[in-house]
Amino acid sequence: MRKEEADRILALLKSEGKRLTAKRALVYQVIQESESHLPAEEIYLRAKALNPNISLSTVYRTLNILKDLGLVRELHLDEEHHHYELVEGSAHYHMICSQCGKIEEFKSELVDKLAEELEKKYGFETKSIHIDFVGLCADCRNKT
Amino acid sequence: MRKEEADRILALLKSEGKRLTAKRALVYQVIQESESHLPAEEIYLRAKALNPNISLSTVYRTLNILKDLGLVRELHLDEEHHHYELVEGSAHYHMICSQCGKIEEFKSELVDKLAEELEKKYGFETKSIHIDFVGLCADCRNKT
DNA sequence: GTCTCTGCAAACTGTTTGCAGGTAC
DNA sequence: GTACCTGCAAACAGTTTGCAGAGAC
């Protein structure tokens, strides 16, 4: 983790009377280093590979803290468990292949237009947006 | 339930070697008569009010059957349990108020445009779309 | 009469929590 | 030294399932 990143997290944690421990930093690092969203179990396994002493409870507790601090986002995709990813500058959404299970990300300015439309039409003030397109990815379409 | 509707469901169930029982019809009816999506527990309570003998297991089993038959859709909103709604002609999406919890529906042609964009750009073939905007509804904005 | 349905209780999955010892500051 | 942090096991919520009796056709 970069120094300024650690400092930012440390400041956020301190503002809530919490501490930055090695295990918390590890959970954050695992999420950060993954290319996309991970389920809690997978975060646990990857963290455990780096520090065998970490427990699943700690992973969950840390995820909730990071979520509350606004550093990590919890995704409710079409599955029974949640996925977690870093909250970063630019928002993105998901294309989920119902055949192979692959999840790809996309961005589109149409989404911002949609938010504007909801503001105008319903007076709704958007804070966050979840979009999942479920269907067939290009690979699976070609196979059939 | 209208006669042709019952016939349609009956045919679908029969094609899978299943029966149309009073309790299954009841679960379908509850979902149909509700204005929007309901959690399983709420479907159970409403069904129980009409037939006190129904059990939560039966509700869940029926929901899974209706889901498999394509009659009912399971929604994974930003909550710990699922919601269920009828699969009808026109798709719609959700605005969730993070303050009062109210969930409103919306439709927009921008969504179809987005699907087209994904098809062109990534070769993704869309089968279903889930969109949730989380934020403040007009009422809650006015209150603050 | 056969095969499906159903209620009940128990199991199961993902997640949270109480507690007692360990650790950061 | 005083919080806060952590692992463990137990608890929890939502959902599924095995079984034996009830019901549909």
Short mmCIF file of C-alpha atoms in Angstrom, two decimals, chain A residues 73 87-89 91 93 111-112 115-116 118-119 123-130, chain B residues 78 94-100 132-137 140-141 144:
data_model
loop_
_atom_site.label_atom_id
_atom_site.label_comp_id
_atom_site.label_asym_id
_atom_site.label_seq_id
_atom_site.Cartn_x
_atom_site.Cartn_y
_atom_site.Cartn_z
CA ARG A 73 -18.46 -1.07 -1.84
CA VAL A 87 -14.65 2.54 -4.20
CA GLU A 88 -12.62 4.42 -6.71
CA GLY A 89 -12.99 7.57 -8.69
CA ALA A 91 -18.13 4.23 -11.28
CA TYR A 93 -21.34 -1.53 -13.81
CA VAL A 111 -25.99 6.12 -17.00
CA ASP A 112 -25.37 9.74 -16.03
CA ALA A 115 -29.61 9.80 -13.30
CA GLU A 116 -30.43 13.25 -14.67
CA LEU A 118 -34.69 10.55 -12.59
CA GLU A 119 -33.81 13.82 -10.93
CA GLY A 123 -36.99 14.58 -7.90
CA PHE A 124 -34.76 11.63 -6.93
CA GLU A 125 -31.24 12.48 -5.78
CA THR A 126 -28.90 9.66 -6.74
CA LYS A 127 -26.17 8.63 -4.31
CA SER A 128 -25.11 5.35 -5.86
CA ILE A 129 -26.05 3.19 -8.81
CA HIS A 130 -26.08 -0.57 -9.28
CA ASP B 78 -29.50 -3.88 -1.46
CA HIS B 94 -35.84 0.69 -8.97
CA MET B 95 -35.15 3.87 -7.06
CA ILE B 96 -34.41 3.04 -3.43
CA CYS B 97 -34.52 5.77 -0.81
CA SER B 98 -31.72 5.18 1.66
CA GLN B 99 -33.48 7.34 4.26
CA CYS B 100 -37.07 6.08 4.39
CA ASP B 132 -31.09 0.14 -8.72
CA PHE B 133 -30.54 3.80 -8.03
CA VAL B 134 -29.92 4.40 -4.34
CA GLY B 135 -30.34 7.91 -2.96
CA LEU B 136 -32.94 10.28 -1.58
CA CYS B 137 -36.55 10.34 -2.72
CA CYS B 140 -36.96 12.93 2.09
CA ARG B 141 -35.11 15.67 0.21
CA THR B 144 -34.15 18.21 5.16
#
